[in-house]
Short mmCIF file of C-alpha atoms in Angstrom, two decimals:
data_model
loop_
_atom_site.label_atom_id
_atom_site.label_comp_id
_atom_site.label_asym_id
_atom_site.label_seq_id
_atom_site.Cartn_x
_atom_site.Cartn_y
_atom_site.Cartn_z
CA MET A 349 83.09 39.95 -118.07
CA LYS A 350 81.63 39.97 -121.56
CA ALA A 351 79.15 42.56 -122.79
CA ASN A 352 75.51 41.56 -122.62
CA ALA A 353 74.29 42.58 -126.05
CA GLY A 354 70.68 42.50 -124.90
CA THR A 355 70.97 44.83 -121.90
CA ASP A 356 74.32 46.58 -121.58
CA PRO A 357 74.68 50.06 -123.13
CA LEU A 358 77.63 50.62 -125.42
CA VAL A 359 79.54 53.87 -125.93
CA ALA A 360 81.92 54.54 -128.82
CA ALA A 361 84.96 56.78 -129.00
CA VAL A 362 87.05 58.22 -131.82
CA ASP A 363 90.66 58.43 -130.59
CA GLN A 364 92.49 60.51 -133.19
CA GLY A 365 96.17 60.75 -132.32
CA THR A 366 99.35 61.86 -134.02
CA SER A 367 100.18 58.49 -135.57
CA SER A 368 96.82 56.74 -135.89
CA THR A 369 93.04 56.91 -135.70
CA ARG A 370 91.07 54.39 -133.65
CA PHE A 371 87.40 53.74 -133.09
CA LEU A 372 86.58 51.77 -129.95
CA VAL A 373 83.27 50.55 -128.54
CA PHE A 374 83.07 50.16 -124.74
CA ASN A 375 80.60 48.42 -122.49
CA ALA A 376 79.38 51.22 -120.21
CA ARG A 377 78.78 48.77 -117.36
CA THR A 378 82.18 47.07 -117.32
CA ALA A 379 84.42 49.57 -119.21
CA GLU A 380 85.72 46.70 -121.34
CA VAL A 381 86.48 47.13 -125.04
CA VAL A 382 83.87 45.26 -127.07
CA SER A 383 85.28 46.01 -130.53
CA GLN A 384 87.79 48.34 -132.15
CA HIS A 385 89.68 49.15 -135.32
CA GLN A 386 92.81 51.21 -135.95
CA VAL A 387 94.27 52.92 -139.04
CA GLU A 388 97.72 54.52 -139.18
CA ILE A 389 98.04 58.14 -140.32
CA THR A 390 100.71 59.31 -142.75
CA GLN A 391 103.05 62.04 -141.57
CA PHE A 392 104.81 64.26 -144.09
CA PHE A 393 108.16 65.98 -143.52
CA PRO A 394 108.46 68.20 -146.60
CA LYS A 395 111.21 70.41 -145.14
CA GLU A 396 113.40 70.44 -142.07
CA GLY A 397 111.24 71.20 -139.05
CA TRP A 398 107.95 70.82 -140.95
CA VAL A 399 105.49 68.12 -139.85
CA GLU A 400 102.16 67.78 -141.66
CA GLU A 401 99.17 65.46 -141.90
CA ASP A 402 96.28 65.44 -144.35
CA PRO A 403 92.91 66.26 -142.71
CA LYS A 404 91.12 64.50 -145.57
CA GLU A 405 93.06 61.32 -144.80
CA ILE A 406 92.22 61.76 -141.11
CA ILE A 407 88.46 61.98 -141.60
CA GLN A 408 88.54 59.11 -144.09
CA SER A 409 90.36 57.04 -141.48
CA VAL A 410 87.59 57.88 -138.98
CA TYR A 411 84.91 56.66 -141.41
CA ASP A 412 86.93 53.51 -142.19
CA CYS A 413 87.43 52.74 -138.49
CA ILE A 414 83.72 53.19 -137.78
CA GLU A 415 82.73 50.88 -140.61
CA ARG A 416 85.24 48.15 -139.75
CA THR A 417 84.30 48.25 -136.06
CA CYS A 418 80.60 47.95 -136.86
CA GLU A 419 81.37 44.97 -139.10
CA LYS A 420 83.22 43.33 -136.20
CA LEU A 421 80.23 43.95 -133.92
CA GLY A 422 78.09 42.11 -136.46
CA GLN A 423 80.54 39.21 -136.49
CA LEU A 424 80.18 39.05 -132.70
CA ASN A 425 76.40 38.57 -133.19
CA ILE A 426 75.62 41.61 -131.06
CA ASP A 427 71.92 42.11 -131.77
CA LEU A 428 71.23 45.85 -131.72
CA SER A 429 68.46 45.94 -134.31
CA ASN A 430 66.04 47.57 -131.85
CA ILE A 431 67.97 50.82 -131.77
CA LYS A 432 65.87 53.80 -132.75
CA GLY A 433 66.84 54.96 -136.25
CA ALA A 434 68.75 51.82 -137.16
CA HIS A 435 68.95 51.01 -140.85
CA PRO A 436 67.96 47.49 -141.92
CA ASN A 437 70.74 44.90 -141.42
CA THR A 438 72.93 47.49 -139.68
CA HIS A 439 74.60 46.68 -136.37
CA LYS A 440 75.01 49.78 -134.23
CA PRO A 441 76.12 50.36 -130.60
CA ARG A 442 73.18 50.98 -128.24
CA HIS A 443 73.00 54.57 -126.92
CA THR A 444 76.31 55.29 -128.64
CA SER A 445 78.01 58.66 -128.47
CA ILE A 446 81.06 59.82 -130.40
CA SER A 447 83.97 61.73 -128.95
CA ALA A 448 87.23 62.98 -130.40
CA THR A 449 90.75 63.69 -129.21
CA GLY A 450 93.85 65.14 -130.83
CA GLU A 451 95.46 68.25 -132.25
CA ILE A 452 95.82 69.67 -135.76
CA ILE A 453 95.06 72.93 -137.60
CA PHE A 454 92.41 73.12 -140.31
CA ILE A 455 90.68 75.91 -142.21
CA ILE A 456 87.59 75.36 -144.34
CA THR A 457 86.34 77.81 -146.94
CA GLN A 458 83.23 77.30 -149.08
CA ALA A 459 83.31 73.53 -148.50
CA VAL A 460 86.93 73.31 -149.67
CA LEU A 461 89.50 72.22 -147.10
CA LEU A 462 92.46 74.56 -147.40
CA PRO A 463 95.92 72.93 -147.23
CA CYS A 464 96.50 73.81 -143.58
CA SER A 465 97.55 70.63 -141.87
CA THR A 466 100.44 71.60 -139.60
CA ILE A 467 100.51 69.52 -136.42
CA TRP A 468 101.80 70.16 -132.92
CA LEU A 469 105.37 68.99 -133.64
CA ASP A 470 105.81 71.44 -136.54
CA LEU A 471 108.59 74.03 -136.08
CA ARG A 472 108.08 76.33 -139.07
CA THR A 473 106.61 78.94 -136.72
CA GLN A 474 109.81 79.52 -134.75
CA SER A 475 110.41 82.95 -136.35
CA THR A 476 106.75 83.83 -135.65
CA VAL A 477 107.26 82.89 -132.00
CA GLU A 478 110.37 85.04 -131.75
CA ARG A 479 108.55 87.99 -133.30
CA LEU A 480 105.63 87.62 -130.89
CA ILE A 481 107.94 87.35 -127.89
CA ASN A 482 109.92 90.39 -129.01
CA LYS A 483 106.75 92.51 -129.07
CA SER A 484 105.70 91.42 -125.57
CA PRO A 485 106.64 93.52 -122.50
CA GLY A 486 110.15 92.59 -121.43
CA LYS A 487 110.33 90.14 -124.34
CA ASN A 488 108.80 87.60 -122.00
CA LYS A 489 107.62 84.28 -123.46
CA ASN A 490 105.31 83.91 -120.45
CA HIS A 491 103.55 87.22 -121.10
CA LEU A 492 100.21 85.48 -121.86
CA LYS A 493 100.41 82.92 -119.05
CA PRO A 494 98.13 84.79 -116.60
CA LYS A 495 95.22 84.32 -119.01
CA THR A 496 96.17 81.18 -120.92
CA GLY A 497 98.42 79.20 -118.58
CA LEU A 498 100.74 78.72 -121.59
CA PRO A 499 104.04 80.16 -122.84
CA ILE A 500 104.30 81.55 -126.36
CA SER A 501 105.58 78.48 -128.19
CA THR A 502 105.52 76.70 -131.54
CA TYR A 503 103.44 74.02 -129.77
CA PHE A 504 100.16 75.94 -129.68
CA SER A 505 97.51 76.62 -132.31
CA ALA A 506 97.37 80.43 -132.39
CA VAL A 507 101.00 80.65 -133.47
CA LYS A 508 100.38 78.20 -136.32
CA LEU A 509 97.27 80.11 -137.39
CA ARG A 510 99.24 83.37 -137.35
CA TRP A 511 101.90 81.78 -139.58
CA LEU A 512 99.25 80.60 -142.04
CA LEU A 513 97.70 84.06 -142.21
CA ASP A 514 101.12 85.61 -142.78
CA ASN A 515 102.40 83.10 -145.32
CA VAL A 516 99.55 81.40 -147.20
CA GLU A 517 97.66 83.82 -149.45
CA GLU A 518 94.67 81.51 -149.88
CA VAL A 519 94.16 81.36 -146.12
CA ARG A 520 94.53 85.10 -145.62
CA ARG A 521 92.09 85.90 -148.43
CA ALA A 522 89.50 83.43 -147.15
CA VAL A 523 89.62 84.91 -143.65
CA GLU A 524 89.42 88.48 -144.94
CA GLU A 525 86.35 87.58 -147.04
CA ASP A 526 84.61 85.80 -144.12
CA ARG A 527 84.71 82.44 -145.91
CA ALA A 528 86.82 80.50 -143.41
CA MET A 529 86.47 78.43 -140.25
CA PHE A 530 89.33 77.47 -137.97
CA GLY A 531 89.67 74.56 -135.58
CA THR A 532 91.72 71.77 -134.09
CA VAL A 533 91.13 68.14 -135.07
CA ASP A 534 88.23 67.64 -132.66
CA SER A 535 86.37 70.47 -134.39
CA TRP A 536 87.15 69.03 -137.81
CA ILE A 537 85.92 65.52 -136.93
CA ILE A 538 82.74 66.71 -135.20
CA TRP A 539 81.95 69.11 -138.06
CA CYS A 540 82.33 66.29 -140.59
CA LEU A 541 80.40 63.67 -138.61
CA SER A 542 77.52 66.04 -137.83
CA GLY A 543 76.80 66.98 -141.42
CA ASN A 544 79.80 68.73 -142.94
CA THR A 545 78.49 71.52 -145.17
CA ASP A 546 74.94 70.32 -144.56
CA GLY A 547 74.48 71.69 -141.05
CA GLY A 548 77.68 70.43 -139.43
CA VAL A 549 78.30 71.92 -135.98
CA HIS A 550 81.49 73.96 -135.51
CA ILE A 551 82.41 73.44 -131.87
CA THR A 552 85.24 72.51 -129.54
CA ASP A 553 85.42 71.80 -125.82
CA VAL A 554 87.17 73.67 -123.02
CA SER A 555 90.13 71.27 -122.85
CA ASN A 556 91.02 71.67 -126.54
CA ALA A 557 90.29 75.40 -126.55
CA SER A 558 92.64 75.90 -123.61
CA ARG A 559 95.57 74.78 -125.81
CA THR A 560 95.21 77.47 -128.46
CA LEU A 561 96.62 80.62 -126.71
CA LEU A 562 93.32 82.32 -127.62
CA PHE A 563 91.28 80.98 -124.70
CA ASN A 564 90.95 82.54 -121.25
CA ILE A 565 91.13 79.64 -118.78
CA HIS A 566 89.40 81.73 -116.09
CA THR A 567 86.36 82.96 -118.08
CA LEU A 568 86.25 79.69 -120.11
CA ASP A 569 85.78 81.52 -123.38
CA TRP A 570 87.69 83.07 -126.26
CA ASP A 571 89.43 86.25 -125.14
CA LEU A 572 89.19 89.44 -127.21
CA GLU A 573 92.59 90.76 -126.06
CA LEU A 574 94.30 87.48 -126.90
CA CYS A 575 92.68 87.42 -130.34
CA ARG A 576 93.86 90.97 -130.92
CA TYR A 577 97.37 90.04 -129.79
CA PHE A 578 97.54 87.39 -132.53
CA ASP A 579 95.34 89.44 -134.90
CA VAL A 580 92.89 86.56 -135.26
CA PRO A 581 89.20 87.33 -135.94
CA MET A 582 86.99 85.71 -133.28
CA ASP A 583 84.22 84.83 -135.73
CA ILE A 584 86.29 82.05 -137.36
CA LEU A 585 86.66 80.22 -134.03
CA PRO A 586 84.42 77.31 -132.99
CA LYS A 587 81.86 77.68 -130.23
CA VAL A 588 83.27 76.47 -126.90
CA ARG A 589 81.20 73.81 -125.12
CA SER A 590 81.69 71.58 -122.10
CA SER A 591 83.44 68.23 -122.47
CA SER A 592 80.24 66.24 -121.86
CA GLU A 593 77.00 67.27 -123.55
CA ILE A 594 75.13 66.51 -126.77
CA TYR A 595 76.57 68.69 -129.54
CA GLY A 596 74.65 67.17 -132.43
CA CYS A 597 74.03 63.81 -134.07
CA MET A 598 75.78 61.64 -136.59
CA VAL A 599 74.51 62.29 -140.10
CA SER A 600 74.26 59.40 -142.49
CA SER A 601 76.75 59.20 -145.32
CA GLU A 602 77.95 56.55 -147.71
CA ARG A 603 80.59 55.39 -145.21
CA ALA A 604 78.96 56.07 -141.81
CA SER A 605 76.80 53.42 -140.13
CA LEU A 606 75.79 55.42 -137.06
CA SER A 607 73.25 57.89 -138.41
CA GLY A 608 71.27 59.59 -135.65
CA VAL A 609 73.62 58.61 -132.83
CA PRO A 610 74.38 61.55 -130.49
CA ILE A 611 77.85 63.12 -130.46
CA SER A 612 78.17 63.91 -126.77
CA GLY A 613 81.79 63.99 -125.65
CA CYS A 614 84.93 65.87 -126.63
CA LEU A 615 88.30 65.99 -124.85
CA GLY A 616 91.89 66.74 -125.69
CA ASP A 617 93.86 63.52 -125.68
CA GLN A 618 95.72 64.08 -122.41
CA SER A 619 92.61 65.29 -120.62
CA ALA A 620 90.85 62.18 -121.87
CA ALA A 621 93.58 59.97 -120.42
CA LEU A 622 93.24 61.78 -117.06
CA VAL A 623 89.52 60.94 -117.06
CA GLY A 624 90.17 57.40 -118.30
CA GLN A 625 92.61 56.84 -115.45
CA MET A 626 89.82 58.14 -113.16
CA CYS A 627 92.08 60.86 -111.73
CA PHE A 628 89.10 62.87 -110.47
CA LYS A 629 90.60 63.90 -107.12
CA GLU A 630 92.97 66.79 -106.56
CA GLY A 631 96.54 65.48 -106.53
CA HIS A 632 95.89 62.49 -108.78
CA ALA A 633 98.30 62.28 -111.73
CA LYS A 634 98.95 60.18 -114.84
CA ASN A 635 101.60 60.03 -117.54
CA THR A 636 100.78 59.06 -121.13
CA TYR A 637 103.51 57.58 -123.35
CA GLY A 638 102.64 58.10 -127.00
CA THR A 639 104.33 60.04 -129.79
CA GLY A 640 105.17 62.49 -127.03
CA CYS A 641 104.95 62.12 -123.28
CA PHE A 642 102.42 64.03 -121.16
CA LEU A 643 102.20 64.17 -117.38
CA LEU A 644 99.02 65.71 -115.92
CA ARG A 645 98.17 66.35 -112.28
CA ASN A 646 94.63 67.23 -111.22
CA THR A 647 94.64 70.53 -109.29
CA GLY A 648 90.90 70.76 -108.67
CA SER A 649 88.55 73.65 -109.40
CA LYS A 650 91.22 76.37 -109.27
CA PRO A 651 94.09 76.82 -111.74
CA VAL A 652 97.56 76.54 -110.20
CA LYS A 653 100.24 78.82 -111.61
CA SER A 654 103.48 77.01 -112.42
CA GLU A 655 106.81 78.53 -111.49
CA HIS A 656 108.82 75.65 -112.93
CA GLY A 657 108.03 75.48 -116.64
CA LEU A 658 104.75 73.54 -116.57
CA LEU A 659 101.46 74.42 -118.25
CA THR A 660 98.26 75.36 -116.46
CA THR A 661 95.40 73.90 -118.45
CA VAL A 662 91.71 73.07 -118.31
CA ALA A 663 91.50 69.32 -117.74
CA TYR A 664 87.76 68.87 -118.34
CA GLN A 665 84.26 70.19 -117.67
CA LEU A 666 81.88 67.26 -117.38
CA GLY A 667 78.62 69.04 -118.16
CA ARG A 668 77.36 72.51 -119.05
CA ASP A 669 76.44 73.31 -115.45
CA GLN A 670 79.49 71.68 -113.89
CA PRO A 671 82.66 73.52 -112.78
CA ALA A 672 85.80 73.17 -114.83
CA CYS A 673 88.62 71.06 -113.43
CA TYR A 674 92.20 72.24 -113.95
CA ALA A 675 95.55 70.49 -114.22
CA LEU A 676 99.26 71.11 -114.28
CA GLU A 677 100.86 69.55 -117.35
CA GLY A 678 104.37 68.72 -118.39
CA SER A 679 104.74 68.06 -122.12
CA VAL A 680 107.57 66.15 -123.79
CA ALA A 681 107.68 66.35 -127.58
CA ILE A 682 109.51 63.12 -128.38
CA ALA A 683 108.81 59.82 -126.63
CA GLY A 684 107.49 57.03 -128.86
CA ALA A 685 108.61 59.15 -131.80
CA VAL A 686 112.25 58.39 -130.92
CA VAL A 687 111.57 54.68 -131.50
CA ARG A 688 109.92 55.49 -134.82
CA TRP A 689 113.00 57.57 -135.72
CA LEU A 690 115.33 54.68 -134.90
CA LYS A 691 113.19 52.44 -137.11
CA ASP A 692 112.29 54.67 -140.06
CA ASN A 693 115.27 57.05 -140.27
CA MET A 694 118.17 54.97 -138.97
CA GLY A 695 117.09 51.40 -139.63
CA ILE A 696 118.38 50.31 -136.22
CA VAL A 697 115.21 48.36 -135.48
CA LYS A 698 112.78 46.71 -137.88
CA SER A 699 109.74 47.16 -135.64
CA THR A 700 108.88 49.24 -132.60
CA ALA A 701 108.58 46.06 -130.52
CA GLU A 702 112.20 45.15 -131.30
CA ILE A 703 113.65 48.02 -129.27
CA GLU A 704 112.87 46.31 -125.96
CA LYS A 705 114.80 43.21 -127.04
CA LEU A 706 117.84 45.25 -128.15
CA ALA A 707 117.85 47.39 -125.02
CA ALA A 708 117.50 44.35 -122.77
CA ALA A 709 120.50 42.73 -124.50
CA ALA A 710 122.62 45.77 -123.59
CA GLY A 711 121.32 46.08 -120.03
CA SER A 712 122.77 49.60 -119.85
CA SER A 713 123.64 52.52 -122.09
CA TYR A 714 127.24 52.32 -120.86
CA GLY A 715 127.50 56.10 -120.57
CA CYS A 716 125.66 56.89 -123.81
CA TYR A 717 123.00 59.61 -123.46
CA PHE A 718 120.41 60.52 -126.09
CA VAL A 719 118.54 63.85 -125.99
CA PRO A 720 115.85 63.55 -128.73
CA ALA A 721 115.17 67.27 -129.10
CA PHE A 722 113.99 66.89 -132.70
CA SER A 723 111.39 69.65 -132.20
CA GLY A 724 113.26 71.60 -129.55
CA LEU A 725 112.62 70.93 -125.86
CA TYR A 726 109.22 71.34 -124.26
CA ALA A 727 108.63 71.30 -120.48
CA PRO A 728 110.28 72.40 -118.34
CA TYR A 729 112.63 74.29 -120.69
CA TRP A 730 110.42 75.52 -123.57
CA GLU A 731 113.54 75.94 -125.65
CA PRO A 732 112.89 75.74 -129.42
CA SER A 733 116.58 76.24 -130.20
CA ALA A 734 117.56 72.84 -128.82
CA ARG A 735 118.26 69.98 -131.21
CA GLY A 736 118.84 66.25 -130.80
CA ILE A 737 122.17 65.03 -129.51
CA ILE A 738 123.79 61.68 -128.69
CA CYS A 739 126.86 61.94 -126.47
CA GLY A 740 129.15 59.66 -124.50
CA LEU A 741 129.88 57.47 -127.54
CA THR A 742 132.88 55.17 -127.53
CA GLN A 743 134.12 52.41 -129.85
CA PHE A 744 132.29 49.99 -127.55
CA THR A 745 128.89 51.62 -128.25
CA ASN A 746 126.55 49.63 -130.49
CA LYS A 747 122.92 49.73 -131.55
CA ASN A 748 121.83 47.95 -128.37
CA HIS A 749 123.25 50.75 -126.26
CA LEU A 750 121.52 53.35 -128.46
CA ALA A 751 118.22 51.51 -128.00
CA PHE A 752 118.71 51.52 -124.23
CA ALA A 753 119.65 55.21 -124.26
CA ALA A 754 116.52 56.02 -126.28
CA LEU A 755 114.28 54.34 -123.70
CA GLU A 756 116.18 56.05 -120.87
CA ALA A 757 115.63 59.40 -122.60
CA VAL A 758 111.87 58.96 -122.29
CA CYS A 759 112.27 58.21 -118.59
CA PHE A 760 114.67 61.09 -117.92
CA GLN A 761 112.31 63.56 -119.59
CA THR A 762 109.47 62.28 -117.42
CA ARG A 763 111.69 62.70 -114.34
CA GLU A 764 112.31 66.34 -115.25
CA ILE A 765 108.63 67.20 -115.48
CA LEU A 766 107.77 65.16 -112.38
CA ASP A 767 110.38 67.09 -110.38
CA ALA A 768 108.91 70.38 -111.65
CA MET A 769 105.40 69.22 -110.74
CA ASN A 770 106.47 68.26 -107.23
CA GLN A 771 108.02 71.71 -106.78
CA ASP A 772 104.90 73.48 -108.01
CA SER A 773 102.50 71.44 -105.89
CA GLY A 774 104.65 71.13 -102.78
CA VAL A 775 103.42 67.55 -102.38
CA PRO A 776 105.64 64.90 -104.02
CA LEU A 777 103.89 62.12 -105.91
CA ASP A 778 104.30 58.75 -104.23
CA GLN A 779 103.36 56.74 -107.33
CA LEU A 780 102.71 57.41 -111.01
CA TRP A 781 99.83 56.00 -113.07
CA VAL A 782 100.77 55.42 -116.69
CA ASP A 783 99.08 54.65 -120.02
CA GLY A 784 99.72 54.83 -123.74
CA GLY A 785 101.20 52.56 -126.37
CA MET A 786 104.75 52.55 -124.99
CA THR A 787 103.63 51.15 -121.64
CA SER A 788 103.51 47.67 -123.19
CA ASN A 789 107.33 47.84 -123.03
CA ARG A 790 108.05 46.27 -119.64
CA LEU A 791 111.70 47.32 -119.67
CA LEU A 792 110.65 50.94 -120.18
CA MET A 793 108.25 50.73 -117.23
CA GLN A 794 110.95 49.27 -114.98
CA LEU A 795 113.44 51.94 -116.10
CA GLN A 796 110.83 54.58 -115.34
CA ALA A 797 110.34 53.30 -111.78
CA ASP A 798 114.12 53.16 -111.28
CA ILE A 799 114.71 56.71 -112.52
CA LEU A 800 111.74 58.23 -110.63
CA CYS A 801 112.47 56.24 -107.46
CA ILE A 802 108.72 55.68 -106.99
CA PRO A 803 106.35 52.88 -108.08
CA VAL A 804 104.87 53.03 -111.57
CA VAL A 805 101.32 51.67 -111.89
CA ARG A 806 100.13 50.38 -115.28
CA PRO A 807 96.47 49.40 -115.81
CA THR A 808 96.06 46.15 -117.69
CA MET A 809 93.50 47.95 -119.90
CA ALA A 810 95.78 50.37 -121.75
CA GLU A 811 93.09 52.33 -123.65
CA SER A 812 92.83 55.15 -121.10
CA THR A 813 92.46 57.96 -123.65
CA ALA A 814 89.60 56.33 -125.55
CA LEU A 815 87.99 55.20 -122.29
CA GLY A 816 88.09 58.78 -120.98
CA VAL A 817 86.19 60.26 -123.91
CA ALA A 818 83.74 57.35 -123.85
CA MET A 819 83.06 58.03 -120.16
CA ALA A 820 82.49 61.73 -120.87
CA ALA A 821 80.17 60.91 -123.76
CA GLY A 822 78.21 58.29 -121.84
CA ALA A 823 77.76 60.58 -118.82
CA ALA A 824 76.31 63.45 -120.88
CA GLU A 825 72.84 64.71 -120.05
CA GLY A 826 70.40 63.04 -122.42
CA VAL A 827 72.65 59.98 -122.78
CA ASN A 828 73.12 59.02 -119.10
CA VAL A 829 74.51 55.54 -119.54
CA TRP A 830 77.76 56.08 -117.61
CA ASP A 831 77.77 57.01 -113.90
CA LEU A 832 80.95 58.90 -112.93
CA THR A 833 80.25 59.00 -109.20
CA THR A 834 82.97 57.40 -107.09
CA ASP A 835 80.86 54.41 -106.03
CA HIS A 836 80.07 53.49 -109.63
CA LEU A 837 83.49 53.82 -111.28
CA PRO A 838 84.76 50.55 -112.78
CA GLN A 839 87.43 48.62 -110.90
CA VAL A 840 90.69 48.69 -112.84
CA VAL A 841 93.21 45.85 -112.62
CA SER A 842 96.79 47.11 -112.68
CA GLU A 843 100.43 46.02 -112.46
CA THR A 844 102.99 47.87 -110.33
CA PHE A 845 106.69 48.30 -111.16
CA VAL A 846 108.80 49.15 -108.09
CA PRO A 847 112.30 50.71 -108.12
CA GLN A 848 115.08 48.12 -108.23
CA ILE A 849 118.25 50.24 -108.20
CA ASN A 850 119.99 52.31 -105.57
CA PRO A 851 118.68 55.91 -105.48
CA ASN A 852 122.27 57.18 -105.68
CA GLU A 853 122.75 55.41 -109.00
CA SER A 854 119.50 56.91 -110.26
CA GLU A 855 120.63 60.41 -109.28
CA PHE A 856 124.01 59.92 -110.96
CA ARG A 857 122.44 58.84 -114.24
CA PHE A 858 119.96 61.70 -114.08
CA SER A 859 122.72 64.26 -113.47
CA ARG A 860 124.58 62.99 -116.54
CA TRP A 861 121.37 63.32 -118.56
CA LYS A 862 120.96 66.96 -117.48
CA LYS A 863 124.54 67.61 -118.57
CA ALA A 864 123.69 66.21 -122.01
CA VAL A 865 120.58 68.43 -122.18
CA GLN A 866 122.72 71.53 -121.71
CA LYS A 867 124.87 70.50 -124.66
CA ALA A 868 121.74 70.27 -126.82
CA MET A 869 120.70 73.85 -126.08
CA ASN A 870 121.00 76.91 -128.37
CA TRP A 871 121.70 74.92 -131.53
CA GLU A 872 119.31 76.95 -133.70
CA THR A 873 118.45 80.59 -133.11
CA ILE A 874 116.05 81.54 -135.91
CA GLU A 875 114.02 79.75 -138.55
CA PRO A 876 116.09 79.55 -141.77
CA ALA A 877 114.81 81.96 -144.40
CA SER A 878 114.41 79.12 -146.87
CA LEU A 879 111.64 77.64 -144.70
CA SER A 880 109.56 80.80 -144.51
CA ASN A 881 107.68 80.64 -147.77
CA GLY A 882 103.97 80.45 -148.30
CA ASN A 883 103.72 76.86 -149.43
CA LEU A 884 102.68 73.88 -147.41
CA GLY A 885 104.13 70.52 -148.30
CA ASN A 886 102.58 67.20 -149.25
CA ALA A 887 99.42 67.17 -147.16
CA THR A 888 97.29 69.28 -149.47
#
């Protein structure tokens, strides 16, 4: 069904991920994408274990995506000239709201963005993590889990902020002189879009805040004891809001066409995908295949403590007066990134789409197993010392087998976190909903069903993350163009992949994978001294 430009409300979403920025406009009646634009983001690897992006490039990509999408709306002859506040000859989505997803560190001081662009994959903080764990009772990496639901890990924002304060003089001085603000990428984008230094709002939502190690998932606010543990001043942190409310409005700029439009939704990317997959009931789960791989299971209004290496996180809070919804999460660092590595670093494939063709030509890894622990291992191990390993090589092994092994690695990692989730919940999943860029790979989806021994369900509309934030934005009080009650949720067409191999074969392959994982463990013990200097790399 096509959007009715005269009557149907439109809602826009900024989907800022690790590898790209996208701006998508949805029809709030049908949930279909009306228009979109995407820009890739440069990643910098200035030293071993360091991964950076440039926040200035990110916000420029947001502006570019907004402008190109609005131009496409004009080309579609969508007549929106009656929108309040519209500029002459400007096409703008009706009742549009902006929402943001993603993770990055930024610090702003006196309108100057400090060079603090470490992202979630960055490992420079490993020595900081070890120091923090060593000072905890019993040297327990799970010491903060009762309040945060998270282990002390390089993955989370507080550790990266602590490293910046310890190693970058400009950051430390700005914080000491009360000239700095801190935030993840959602805060950065909303601050820029709502006015920047001219009244920009410094906020985040509960789902993003819950991934910092500074946020109490029970009180739904920053925690004084946690801030003291990391020695982080609370006054540099953004105000925590719900995931669905009006935070401010778009402010006109040379590159922004949506002046006056409310900014009314904010979700972490995996939480957004959970909403976009409409996993609103306890027990519903989805897995997103992007740069990493993230399996979330809705646990309802009470947080569930994991005993098997998963995270307890705030999934969403859809309104200021609504209860928070919690989830168990299993996080895998390297999924789609392994394909990018095969392409960019090894030259084995010329495009990401080519890997399916190579893997299909092999039909099997023939005993080759690939553990892509480029940034250590996340759930369920949380082992930063692990490093990537390829084992089981013979003279028969060729690039086709490596391509197959790379896809299998994504599936095996998902199996590990699904098993942990089933143990924590006590109720095994009988099917898995999936989304993300890698799900276009049909071989990968079939391999996933074979290795999990349950059906894998893929919506034909793959933009679950962007749809989730659009739904949150459109449902916000004062916007009210998206009804999230069960009877009004859009019907989603999907395709199901069912297991096609014997379960015994699946178990055998999985056991060999786990053997390979053990060989990848304990490769690095501490961050090399040469990496612990006070300089960031290229993204400055």
